[in-house]
Short mmCIF file of C-alpha atoms in Angstrom, two decimals:
data_model
loop_
_atom_site.label_atom_id
_atom_site.label_comp_id
_atom_site.label_asym_id
_atom_site.label_seq_id
_atom_site.Cartn_x
_atom_site.Cartn_y
_atom_site.Cartn_z
CA UNK A 1 2.32 94.33 -89.26
CA UNK A 2 2.66 90.82 -87.82
CA UNK A 3 -0.22 88.75 -86.45
CA UNK A 4 0.68 89.38 -82.80
CA UNK A 5 0.62 93.16 -83.22
CA UNK A 6 -2.67 92.95 -85.10
CA UNK A 7 -4.11 91.06 -82.13
CA UNK A 8 -2.85 93.74 -79.72
CA UNK A 9 -4.33 96.66 -81.67
CA UNK A 10 -7.61 94.77 -82.12
CA UNK A 11 -7.80 93.92 -78.42
CA UNK A 12 -7.01 97.48 -77.33
CA UNK A 13 -9.65 98.99 -79.63
CA UNK A 14 -12.26 96.35 -78.77
CA UNK A 15 -11.88 96.82 -75.01
CA UNK A 16 -12.21 100.60 -74.97
CA UNK A 17 -15.06 102.03 -72.90
CA UNK A 18 -17.24 104.58 -74.71
CA UNK A 19 -20.39 106.57 -73.94
CA UNK A 20 -22.41 104.35 -76.26
CA UNK A 21 -21.06 101.08 -74.86
CA UNK A 22 -18.67 99.71 -72.26
CA UNK A 23 -16.26 96.88 -73.01
CA UNK A 24 -18.01 93.53 -72.83
CA UNK A 25 -18.33 91.79 -69.46
CA UNK A 26 -20.80 89.41 -67.85
CA UNK A 27 -22.80 92.41 -66.63
CA UNK A 28 -23.42 91.08 -63.15
CA UNK A 29 -21.52 89.42 -60.29
CA UNK A 30 -21.70 85.63 -60.51
CA UNK A 31 -20.96 85.08 -56.84
CA UNK A 32 -21.09 81.30 -57.18
CA UNK A 33 -17.95 81.39 -59.35
CA UNK A 34 -16.08 84.17 -57.52
CA UNK A 35 -12.38 83.24 -57.63
CA UNK A 36 -10.45 82.51 -54.46
CA UNK A 37 -8.13 85.52 -53.95
CA UNK A 38 -5.42 83.24 -52.56
CA UNK A 39 -3.41 80.61 -54.43
CA UNK A 40 -1.93 77.68 -52.56
CA UNK A 41 -0.29 74.42 -53.59
CA UNK A 42 -1.69 71.31 -51.92
CA UNK A 43 0.76 68.61 -50.94
CA UNK A 44 4.01 70.51 -50.49
CA UNK A 45 6.15 71.53 -47.54
CA UNK A 46 5.21 74.88 -45.97
CA UNK A 47 7.42 77.38 -44.15
CA UNK A 48 5.99 79.96 -41.74
CA UNK A 49 7.62 83.39 -41.97
CA UNK A 50 8.04 85.66 -38.95
CA UNK A 51 5.79 88.72 -38.84
CA UNK A 52 7.80 91.88 -39.53
CA UNK A 53 5.58 94.51 -37.89
CA UNK A 54 8.08 95.13 -35.09
CA UNK A 55 10.95 95.64 -37.54
CA UNK A 56 12.23 99.21 -37.75
CA UNK A 57 12.16 100.62 -41.28
CA UNK A 58 13.79 103.80 -42.66
CA UNK A 59 11.81 107.04 -42.97
CA UNK A 60 9.95 107.05 -46.27
CA UNK A 61 11.74 110.16 -47.53
CA UNK A 62 15.13 108.39 -47.28
CA UNK A 63 14.28 105.38 -49.43
CA UNK A 64 15.96 106.82 -52.51
CA UNK A 65 19.26 107.34 -50.71
CA UNK A 66 22.01 104.71 -50.46
CA UNK A 67 21.02 102.67 -47.42
CA UNK A 68 23.25 99.84 -46.15
CA UNK A 69 22.00 96.45 -47.41
CA UNK A 70 20.55 93.98 -44.94
CA UNK A 71 21.86 90.40 -44.97
CA UNK A 72 19.71 87.79 -46.70
CA UNK A 73 18.06 85.99 -43.82
CA UNK A 74 14.65 84.47 -43.19
CA UNK A 75 13.73 87.62 -41.25
CA UNK A 76 14.74 90.11 -43.96
CA UNK A 77 13.09 88.04 -46.67
CA UNK A 78 9.93 87.96 -44.57
CA UNK A 79 9.94 91.75 -44.30
CA UNK A 80 10.38 92.18 -48.05
CA UNK A 81 7.38 89.97 -48.80
CA UNK A 82 5.11 91.26 -46.04
CA UNK A 83 5.49 94.93 -47.02
CA UNK A 84 5.07 94.29 -50.74
CA UNK A 85 2.85 91.29 -51.51
CA UNK A 86 1.45 90.71 -48.02
CA UNK A 87 -1.77 91.71 -46.30
CA UNK A 88 -1.90 95.21 -44.76
CA UNK A 89 -5.16 94.75 -42.83
CA UNK A 90 -8.48 92.92 -42.73
CA UNK A 91 -11.74 94.83 -43.17
CA UNK A 92 -15.19 93.91 -41.89
CA UNK A 93 -18.62 95.37 -42.64
CA UNK A 94 -22.15 94.03 -42.73
CA UNK A 95 -21.10 90.48 -42.00
CA UNK A 96 -18.51 90.43 -44.78
CA UNK A 97 -14.74 90.48 -44.42
CA UNK A 98 -11.91 90.97 -46.87
CA UNK A 99 -8.16 91.42 -46.95
CA UNK A 100 -6.43 94.63 -48.04
CA UNK A 101 -2.96 94.04 -49.43
CA UNK A 102 0.06 96.31 -49.60
CA UNK A 103 -0.05 96.40 -53.40
CA UNK A 104 -3.09 97.97 -55.06
CA UNK A 105 -5.42 95.87 -57.20
CA UNK A 106 -8.39 96.53 -59.47
CA UNK A 107 -11.49 95.50 -57.55
CA UNK A 108 -9.23 94.07 -54.82
CA UNK A 109 -9.07 90.90 -56.95
CA UNK A 110 -5.26 90.47 -56.91
CA UNK A 111 -4.38 88.46 -60.02
CA UNK A 112 -0.63 88.59 -59.29
CA UNK A 113 1.24 85.70 -57.63
CA UNK A 114 4.86 85.76 -56.44
CA UNK A 115 7.58 83.11 -56.47
CA UNK A 116 11.14 82.89 -55.17
CA UNK A 117 14.33 81.12 -56.17
CA UNK A 118 16.51 81.09 -53.07
CA UNK A 119 20.05 79.98 -52.34
CA UNK A 120 20.29 77.72 -49.25
CA UNK A 121 19.29 80.15 -46.47
CA UNK A 122 16.00 78.86 -45.06
CA UNK A 123 17.30 75.85 -43.17
CA UNK A 124 20.58 74.98 -41.51
CA UNK A 125 22.65 72.24 -43.19
CA UNK A 126 20.64 72.68 -46.39
CA UNK A 127 22.86 73.11 -49.44
CA UNK A 128 20.15 73.10 -52.09
CA UNK A 129 18.49 75.89 -54.06
CA UNK A 130 14.73 76.16 -53.45
CA UNK A 131 11.80 77.31 -55.56
CA UNK A 132 8.97 78.61 -53.39
CA UNK A 133 5.55 80.22 -53.72
CA UNK A 134 4.58 83.06 -51.36
CA UNK A 135 1.23 82.70 -49.57
CA UNK A 136 0.07 86.12 -48.31
CA UNK A 137 -2.98 84.71 -46.53
CA UNK A 138 -0.82 83.15 -43.80
CA UNK A 139 2.48 84.92 -44.64
CA UNK A 140 4.37 81.79 -45.53
CA UNK A 141 6.18 79.93 -48.27
CA UNK A 142 5.40 76.69 -50.08
CA UNK A 143 8.42 74.70 -51.26
CA UNK A 144 7.73 73.54 -54.81
CA UNK A 145 11.17 72.17 -55.68
CA UNK A 146 14.80 72.00 -54.60
CA UNK A 147 17.94 71.15 -56.51
CA UNK A 148 21.67 71.77 -56.82
CA UNK A 149 23.05 74.54 -59.03
CA UNK A 150 26.16 76.67 -59.43
CA UNK A 151 24.06 79.63 -60.64
CA UNK A 152 24.75 81.73 -57.52
CA UNK A 153 28.51 81.67 -58.05
CA UNK A 154 28.27 84.59 -60.52
CA UNK A 155 26.03 86.83 -58.38
CA UNK A 156 26.80 89.03 -55.36
CA UNK A 157 26.40 87.19 -52.07
CA UNK A 158 22.89 87.67 -50.69
CA UNK A 159 21.21 87.69 -54.13
CA UNK A 160 18.05 85.77 -54.99
CA UNK A 161 15.36 85.71 -57.68
CA UNK A 162 11.76 86.85 -57.35
CA UNK A 163 9.14 86.31 -60.04
CA UNK A 164 5.61 87.46 -60.73
CA UNK A 165 2.86 85.63 -62.58
CA UNK A 166 -0.73 86.51 -63.43
CA UNK A 167 -4.08 84.74 -63.17
CA UNK A 168 -6.24 86.76 -65.55
CA UNK A 169 -9.37 84.84 -64.60
CA UNK A 170 -9.48 86.65 -61.25
CA UNK A 171 -10.09 89.92 -63.15
CA UNK A 172 -12.13 88.37 -65.98
CA UNK A 173 -14.70 87.19 -63.44
CA UNK A 174 -15.71 90.83 -62.82
CA UNK A 175 -14.42 92.85 -65.76
CA UNK A 176 -14.77 90.52 -68.75
CA UNK A 177 -12.76 91.42 -71.84
CA UNK A 178 -11.06 94.48 -70.33
CA UNK A 179 -9.54 92.28 -67.60
CA UNK A 180 -6.19 91.77 -69.33
CA UNK A 181 -5.56 95.50 -68.96
CA UNK A 182 -6.20 95.39 -65.22
CA UNK A 183 -4.16 92.23 -64.69
CA UNK A 184 -1.10 93.96 -66.10
CA UNK A 185 -1.73 97.21 -64.24
CA UNK A 186 -1.78 95.13 -61.06
CA UNK A 187 1.50 93.48 -62.07
CA UNK A 188 2.99 96.98 -62.26
CA UNK A 189 1.56 97.81 -58.81
CA UNK A 190 3.20 94.66 -57.45
CA UNK A 191 6.52 95.44 -59.15
CA UNK A 192 6.74 98.89 -57.55
CA UNK A 193 5.63 97.46 -54.20
CA UNK A 194 8.57 95.06 -54.32
CA UNK A 195 10.96 97.87 -55.31
CA UNK A 196 9.83 100.03 -52.38
CA UNK A 197 9.97 97.17 -49.88
CA UNK A 198 13.44 96.21 -51.11
CA UNK A 199 14.65 99.79 -50.63
CA UNK A 200 13.72 99.53 -46.95
CA UNK A 201 16.36 96.78 -46.73
CA UNK A 202 18.94 98.53 -48.90
CA UNK A 203 18.41 95.99 -51.70
CA UNK A 204 18.38 96.59 -55.47
CA UNK A 205 15.70 95.11 -57.74
CA UNK A 206 16.61 94.46 -61.39
CA UNK A 207 14.19 93.03 -63.90
CA UNK A 208 15.82 90.47 -66.20
CA UNK A 209 14.35 91.92 -69.38
CA UNK A 210 15.96 89.37 -71.70
CA UNK A 211 14.39 86.37 -69.93
CA UNK A 212 11.45 85.00 -71.90
CA UNK A 213 8.00 84.31 -70.51
CA UNK A 214 8.55 80.65 -71.44
CA UNK A 215 11.73 80.42 -69.35
CA UNK A 216 10.04 82.14 -66.38
CA UNK A 217 7.16 79.69 -66.67
CA UNK A 218 9.59 76.77 -66.73
CA UNK A 219 11.45 78.11 -63.70
CA UNK A 220 8.30 78.32 -61.57
CA UNK A 221 6.55 75.23 -62.93
CA UNK A 222 3.75 77.19 -64.59
CA UNK A 223 4.07 75.11 -67.77
CA UNK A 224 3.20 71.91 -65.85
CA UNK A 225 -0.43 72.13 -66.96
CA UNK A 226 -1.68 69.10 -65.02
CA UNK A 227 -0.98 70.98 -61.77
CA UNK A 228 -3.39 73.83 -62.61
CA UNK A 229 -7.09 74.27 -63.27
CA UNK A 230 -6.97 77.99 -64.18
CA UNK A 231 -4.29 79.31 -66.53
CA UNK A 232 -1.46 81.13 -64.76
CA UNK A 233 0.97 82.99 -67.02
CA UNK A 234 4.52 84.19 -66.39
CA UNK A 235 5.18 87.93 -66.23
CA UNK A 236 8.47 89.13 -64.72
CA UNK A 237 11.66 87.85 -63.17
CA UNK A 238 13.85 89.99 -60.90
CA UNK A 239 17.22 89.72 -59.26
CA UNK A 240 17.07 91.12 -55.72
CA UNK A 241 20.60 91.88 -54.60
CA UNK A 242 22.65 94.09 -52.27
CA UNK A 243 24.37 95.59 -55.32
CA UNK A 244 23.68 96.31 -58.97
CA UNK A 245 23.18 93.40 -61.39
CA UNK A 246 23.00 93.68 -65.17
CA UNK A 247 19.49 93.27 -66.60
CA UNK A 248 20.93 91.06 -69.35
CA UNK A 249 21.89 88.32 -66.86
CA UNK A 250 21.14 84.86 -68.28
CA UNK A 251 19.49 82.09 -66.27
CA UNK A 252 20.42 79.22 -68.64
CA UNK A 253 22.58 77.45 -66.06
CA UNK A 254 19.71 77.64 -63.58
CA UNK A 255 17.19 76.21 -66.02
CA UNK A 256 19.51 73.29 -66.78
CA UNK A 257 19.11 72.09 -63.19
CA UNK A 258 15.40 72.77 -62.60
CA UNK A 259 13.50 69.47 -62.05
CA UNK A 260 10.93 68.43 -64.64
CA UNK A 261 8.18 68.05 -62.05
CA UNK A 262 7.38 70.04 -58.92
CA UNK A 263 5.66 69.30 -55.64
CA UNK A 264 2.13 70.54 -54.99
CA UNK A 265 -1.09 70.87 -56.97
CA UNK A 266 -2.52 74.39 -57.35
CA UNK A 267 -5.87 74.92 -55.65
CA UNK A 268 -8.93 75.31 -57.85
CA UNK A 269 -9.97 78.97 -57.59
CA UNK A 270 -13.51 78.68 -58.98
CA UNK A 271 -16.10 75.98 -59.49
CA UNK A 272 -16.46 77.15 -63.09
CA UNK A 273 -15.13 79.85 -65.40
CA UNK A 274 -16.53 82.14 -68.08
CA UNK A 275 -15.10 81.73 -71.57
CA UNK A 276 -13.82 84.84 -73.35
CA UNK A 277 -11.90 83.96 -76.53
CA UNK A 278 -10.28 87.38 -76.69
CA UNK A 279 -8.42 86.78 -73.38
CA UNK A 280 -6.29 83.75 -74.39
CA UNK A 281 -5.75 85.42 -77.76
CA UNK A 282 -4.18 88.55 -76.21
CA UNK A 283 -2.26 86.46 -73.65
CA UNK A 284 -0.71 84.38 -76.40
CA UNK A 285 0.03 87.38 -78.63
CA UNK A 286 1.93 89.20 -75.88
CA UNK A 287 3.86 86.18 -74.55
CA UNK A 288 6.93 86.47 -76.80
CA UNK A 289 9.53 89.09 -75.91
CA UNK A 290 11.40 90.67 -78.81
CA UNK A 291 13.53 93.80 -78.26
CA UNK A 292 14.37 95.08 -74.78
CA UNK A 293 14.10 98.76 -73.88
CA UNK A 294 16.97 101.18 -73.57
CA UNK A 295 18.49 101.81 -70.15
CA UNK A 296 18.48 105.24 -68.59
CA UNK A 297 19.49 106.89 -65.33
CA UNK A 298 17.28 107.37 -62.29
CA UNK A 299 17.23 110.72 -60.50
CA UNK A 300 15.37 111.31 -57.27
CA UNK A 301 14.59 114.51 -55.41
CA UNK A 302 15.38 114.86 -51.70
CA UNK A 303 12.06 115.01 -49.87
CA UNK A 304 11.01 116.58 -46.61
CA UNK A 305 10.96 114.33 -43.55
CA UNK A 306 7.96 112.05 -43.37
CA UNK A 307 6.66 108.86 -41.73
CA UNK A 308 8.35 105.50 -41.29
CA UNK A 309 8.26 103.49 -44.52
CA UNK A 310 6.23 100.57 -43.21
CA UNK A 311 3.60 103.00 -41.86
CA UNK A 312 3.14 104.50 -45.33
CA UNK A 313 2.93 101.09 -46.99
CA UNK A 314 0.48 99.63 -44.47
CA UNK A 315 -1.81 102.66 -44.59
CA UNK A 316 -2.14 102.88 -48.38
CA UNK A 317 -5.78 102.56 -49.41
CA UNK A 318 -7.98 103.10 -52.46
CA UNK A 319 -10.47 105.85 -51.58
CA UNK A 320 -13.99 105.85 -53.01
CA UNK A 321 -15.15 109.30 -51.87
CA UNK A 322 -13.17 112.56 -52.05
CA UNK A 323 -14.06 115.67 -49.99
CA UNK A 324 -14.21 118.75 -52.21
CA UNK A 325 -14.06 121.13 -49.25
CA UNK A 326 -10.76 119.71 -47.94
CA UNK A 327 -9.10 118.43 -51.12
CA UNK A 328 -7.16 121.59 -51.98
CA UNK A 329 -3.45 120.82 -51.78
CA UNK A 330 -0.42 123.08 -51.68
CA UNK A 331 1.89 123.72 -54.57
CA UNK A 332 4.67 121.98 -52.63
CA UNK A 333 2.55 118.85 -52.17
CA UNK A 334 1.66 118.89 -55.87
CA UNK A 335 5.32 119.16 -56.87
CA UNK A 336 6.39 116.44 -54.41
CA UNK A 337 3.83 113.99 -55.78
CA UNK A 338 4.68 114.62 -59.42
CA UNK A 339 8.43 114.67 -58.81
CA UNK A 340 8.21 111.18 -57.36
CA UNK A 341 7.28 109.83 -60.82
CA UNK A 342 8.99 112.41 -63.03
CA UNK A 343 11.97 110.18 -63.78
CA UNK A 344 12.31 106.47 -64.50
CA UNK A 345 11.08 104.08 -61.84
CA UNK A 346 12.65 100.99 -63.43
CA UNK A 347 15.93 102.31 -64.95
CA UNK A 348 14.38 102.15 -68.44
CA UNK A 349 13.34 104.96 -70.76
CA UNK A 350 9.93 106.34 -69.83
CA UNK A 351 7.11 105.79 -72.30
CA UNK A 352 4.30 107.18 -70.11
CA UNK A 353 3.38 110.85 -69.64
CA UNK A 354 0.78 112.32 -67.29
CA UNK A 355 -2.08 114.39 -68.73
CA UNK A 356 -3.39 116.26 -65.69
CA UNK A 357 -6.78 117.78 -64.95
CA UNK A 358 -6.11 120.23 -62.10
CA UNK A 359 -9.05 121.19 -59.88
CA UNK A 360 -7.76 122.42 -56.50
CA UNK A 361 -4.02 123.12 -56.30
CA UNK A 362 -2.75 126.32 -54.70
CA UNK A 363 -0.74 128.45 -57.12
CA UNK A 364 -2.09 126.63 -60.19
CA UNK A 365 -4.95 127.63 -62.47
CA UNK A 366 -7.70 125.13 -63.06
CA UNK A 367 -7.22 123.36 -66.34
CA UNK A 368 -5.15 120.95 -68.38
CA UNK A 369 -1.45 120.26 -67.83
CA UNK A 370 0.96 117.59 -68.98
CA UNK A 371 4.05 116.10 -67.33
CA UNK A 372 6.32 114.95 -70.15
CA UNK A 373 8.44 112.22 -68.56
CA UNK A 374 10.75 111.76 -71.55
CA UNK A 375 11.97 114.72 -73.63
CA UNK A 376 12.28 112.37 -76.60
CA UNK A 377 8.48 112.51 -76.96
CA UNK A 378 7.99 116.24 -76.40
CA UNK A 379 7.71 117.34 -80.02
CA UNK A 380 5.57 114.35 -81.01
CA UNK A 381 3.19 114.91 -78.11
CA UNK A 382 2.83 118.57 -79.09
CA UNK A 383 2.15 117.64 -82.70
CA UNK A 384 -0.51 115.08 -81.78
CA UNK A 385 -2.48 117.31 -79.41
CA UNK A 386 -4.68 120.37 -80.00
CA UNK A 387 -2.86 123.11 -81.91
CA UNK A 388 -4.11 125.88 -79.62
CA UNK A 389 -2.65 124.44 -76.40
CA UNK A 390 -0.29 126.96 -74.74
CA UNK A 391 2.60 124.68 -73.67
CA UNK A 392 3.74 127.17 -71.04
CA UNK A 393 6.48 125.91 -68.73
CA UNK A 394 5.70 125.79 -65.01
CA UNK A 395 7.92 125.87 -61.94
CA UNK A 396 8.21 122.07 -62.01
CA UNK A 397 10.58 120.59 -64.54
CA UNK A 398 8.80 118.90 -67.49
CA UNK A 399 5.34 120.13 -66.40
CA UNK A 400 3.53 122.26 -69.02
CA UNK A 401 0.33 124.31 -68.73
CA UNK A 402 -1.90 123.61 -71.72
CA UNK A 403 -5.27 125.30 -71.19
CA UNK A 404 -7.17 127.17 -68.48
CA UNK A 405 -10.67 125.78 -67.99
CA UNK A 406 -12.88 124.11 -65.42
CA UNK A 407 -12.34 120.41 -66.09
CA UNK A 408 -14.18 118.98 -63.08
CA UNK A 409 -17.22 117.78 -65.01
CA UNK A 410 -15.09 116.57 -67.91
CA UNK A 411 -12.88 114.52 -65.61
CA UNK A 412 -15.95 112.96 -63.99
CA UNK A 413 -17.53 112.11 -67.34
CA UNK A 414 -14.30 110.61 -68.65
CA UNK A 415 -13.93 108.45 -65.51
CA UNK A 416 -17.25 106.65 -66.05
CA UNK A 417 -19.15 109.33 -64.07
CA UNK A 418 -17.16 108.69 -60.89
CA UNK A 419 -17.15 111.68 -58.52
CA UNK A 420 -13.68 110.83 -57.20
CA UNK A 421 -12.18 112.08 -60.47
CA UNK A 422 -13.64 115.57 -60.00
CA UNK A 423 -13.85 115.99 -56.23
CA UNK A 424 -10.13 115.72 -55.45
CA UNK A 425 -7.20 118.07 -56.03
CA UNK A 426 -6.42 116.70 -59.47
CA UNK A 427 -6.85 113.64 -61.65
CA UNK A 428 -4.76 112.41 -64.52
CA UNK A 429 -4.57 110.07 -67.47
CA UNK A 430 -1.39 108.14 -68.19
CA UNK A 431 -0.67 108.91 -71.84
CA UNK A 432 1.61 106.32 -73.45
CA UNK A 433 3.84 106.40 -76.47
CA UNK A 434 1.81 103.56 -77.93
CA UNK A 435 2.03 102.49 -81.57
CA UNK A 436 5.67 103.55 -81.94
CA UNK A 437 6.67 101.47 -78.90
CA UNK A 438 4.70 98.44 -80.09
CA UNK A 439 6.14 98.59 -83.59
CA UNK A 440 9.66 99.02 -82.25
CA UNK A 441 9.60 96.41 -79.48
CA UNK A 442 6.86 93.93 -80.42
CA UNK A 443 3.57 92.79 -78.92
CA UNK A 444 5.07 91.97 -75.50
CA UNK A 445 5.58 95.71 -75.06
CA UNK A 446 1.80 96.07 -74.63
CA UNK A 447 2.06 94.38 -71.24
CA UNK A 448 5.13 96.39 -70.34
CA UNK A 449 3.36 99.70 -70.97
CA UNK A 450 0.69 98.69 -68.46
CA UNK A 451 3.42 97.63 -66.03
CA UNK A 452 4.96 101.11 -66.25
CA UNK A 453 1.54 102.67 -65.62
CA UNK A 454 1.00 100.35 -62.65
CA UNK A 455 4.37 101.28 -61.18
CA UNK A 456 3.48 104.96 -61.48
CA UNK A 457 0.11 104.31 -59.87
CA UNK A 458 1.59 102.47 -56.89
CA UNK A 459 4.15 105.24 -56.37
CA UNK A 460 1.40 107.88 -56.51
CA UNK A 461 -0.55 105.93 -53.90
CA UNK A 462 2.44 105.84 -51.54
CA UNK A 463 3.48 109.44 -52.13
CA UNK A 464 -0.05 110.68 -51.43
CA UNK A 465 -0.25 108.52 -48.30
CA UNK A 466 3.08 109.87 -47.02
CA UNK A 467 1.66 113.41 -47.25
CA UNK A 468 -1.59 112.56 -45.48
CA UNK A 469 -3.52 112.59 -48.76
CA UNK A 470 -5.55 109.95 -50.58
CA UNK A 471 -5.29 108.39 -53.99
CA UNK A 472 -7.27 106.00 -56.15
CA UNK A 473 -6.46 104.27 -59.41
CA UNK A 474 -9.25 104.45 -61.97
CA UNK A 475 -9.42 101.67 -64.52
CA UNK A 476 -12.89 102.60 -65.77
CA UNK A 477 -12.57 105.56 -68.13
CA UNK A 478 -13.82 106.49 -71.58
CA UNK A 479 -10.66 106.08 -73.61
CA UNK A 480 -11.44 108.13 -76.69
CA UNK A 481 -13.30 110.86 -74.77
CA UNK A 482 -10.01 111.54 -73.01
CA UNK A 483 -8.17 111.45 -76.32
CA UNK A 484 -10.71 113.90 -77.76
CA UNK A 485 -10.14 116.37 -74.93
CA UNK A 486 -6.40 116.25 -75.69
CA UNK A 487 -6.85 116.37 -79.47
CA UNK A 488 -5.40 112.90 -80.11
CA UNK A 489 -6.79 111.31 -83.26
CA UNK A 490 -4.66 108.20 -83.84
CA UNK A 491 -2.86 105.48 -81.89
CA UNK A 492 0.54 107.16 -81.66
CA UNK A 493 -0.43 108.03 -78.07
CA UNK A 494 -3.04 106.26 -75.96
CA UNK A 495 -4.24 106.65 -72.37
CA UNK A 496 -3.94 103.39 -70.41
CA UNK A 497 -4.70 104.30 -66.78
CA UNK A 498 -6.31 107.09 -64.74
CA UNK A 499 -5.61 108.25 -61.21
CA UNK A 500 -6.96 110.83 -58.76
CA UNK A 501 -5.53 112.44 -55.62
CA UNK A 502 -7.18 114.51 -52.89
CA UNK A 503 -8.46 113.98 -49.37
CA UNK A 504 -10.72 110.99 -49.01
CA UNK A 505 -13.46 109.81 -46.76
CA UNK A 506 -12.78 106.94 -44.34
CA UNK A 507 -15.98 104.99 -43.78
CA UNK A 508 -16.32 104.58 -40.00
CA UNK A 509 -18.78 101.71 -40.50
CA UNK A 510 -15.96 99.50 -41.80
CA UNK A 511 -13.96 97.83 -39.03
CA UNK A 512 -10.19 97.40 -39.46
CA UNK A 513 -8.48 94.33 -37.97
CA UNK A 514 -4.83 93.21 -37.93
CA UNK A 515 -3.45 91.48 -40.99
CA UNK A 516 -1.99 88.54 -39.07
CA UNK A 517 -2.96 87.25 -35.63
CA UNK A 518 0.53 86.20 -34.60
CA UNK A 519 3.87 87.81 -33.87
#
């Protein structure tokens, strides 16, 4: 086992929560050093984007059908960003205010930043390619660089690049050593948010899985260390296009033309930072991509008619209280939610399965179930779980009934004693093909597994919202207690994320205000 993989396995084991101890953190909120949730670059040209609230969007249930692509204009680009990385609303309570964004985030800390590489569309008579940073606080763009390139000649007209980066410090401030996990879950939330927002415009999103973190960092100027106080690391690069683009697309010709220095100095997010040696160690270990995943097909079920897409996106919330007396859901709702994540969300082979604790679902016994999202893993999952599990097929494809039992208290205990895990209709743990994937694809795959979990989580949020239900991602859980309930004794499979769905409580004391005070 190489050094990078050793670092990954050490980090994962070290940052597990357990009954005897939680993963190390500061233990209190150091409000004086709370990071600014918004990145901006001082000293560069800014572009205001039009607010897209009046734009008509397709019904949510039609997003997986072939919709006609919108032209690449300032207005369509604005819509994509607003309904993915933008602010959904402002909240106020007790003299405090905060922004709620369209993509979910652990602790509402939002470590993910977004960047664009655009052909000349933003200004008339401009023939140059631009690199820009999206600023959700004011729904605008900051122009970091512009240059000439022939890169666009080999892409469908209307294509552009969108990239994501991460500022782990925003999560470290609250969660300490476990923060790297949450940073990458949030990157997955953001990825799926972009996919969903692009579908509203009939656009395709393809991750360039052969592009290294180093090249992404070069493209967006993240390696220009003198422009940053906090470390910001590259994560993903996508082609957004009206038609399919191969994930193996190279950006060499683009990188040849990128200027050596960019405009703008990144704002300082905190007056001071905590030092956690394990964080840069895991960031460095997972920064080198080795072997890309296998492609697969995406299949989507036809859903019943539902709300307009933007309504679903803007109303997604993380709920903190579930109502046990109203959280029973129908079998149809249960199947609709699970079917939305039953196949690949990113056109790659699934590595994440859902271990479900069912509490209140009509037509289903209380107990343990599992949704096996890749038949390749079926036999191995069976062999690594308790021998006395039933493995009875259910009416939903790939969903198996394992054991009848009341798991409400167990689900609460596993989720760090949070009632939301037991008071809803069901909760789940995202069980990953872990050590096999890491050994096959390298240490970078550790991040990618969290990205897949985050994508699933964001889709579950939206699907629940579309049905009038509530969802909440749960990052605080007792890792090995969950493994023990399933009978897992080694690292072949590991749970990386928890989630719960039911009917939540809306706190009437919290005032909701518009995201942007302009049209």
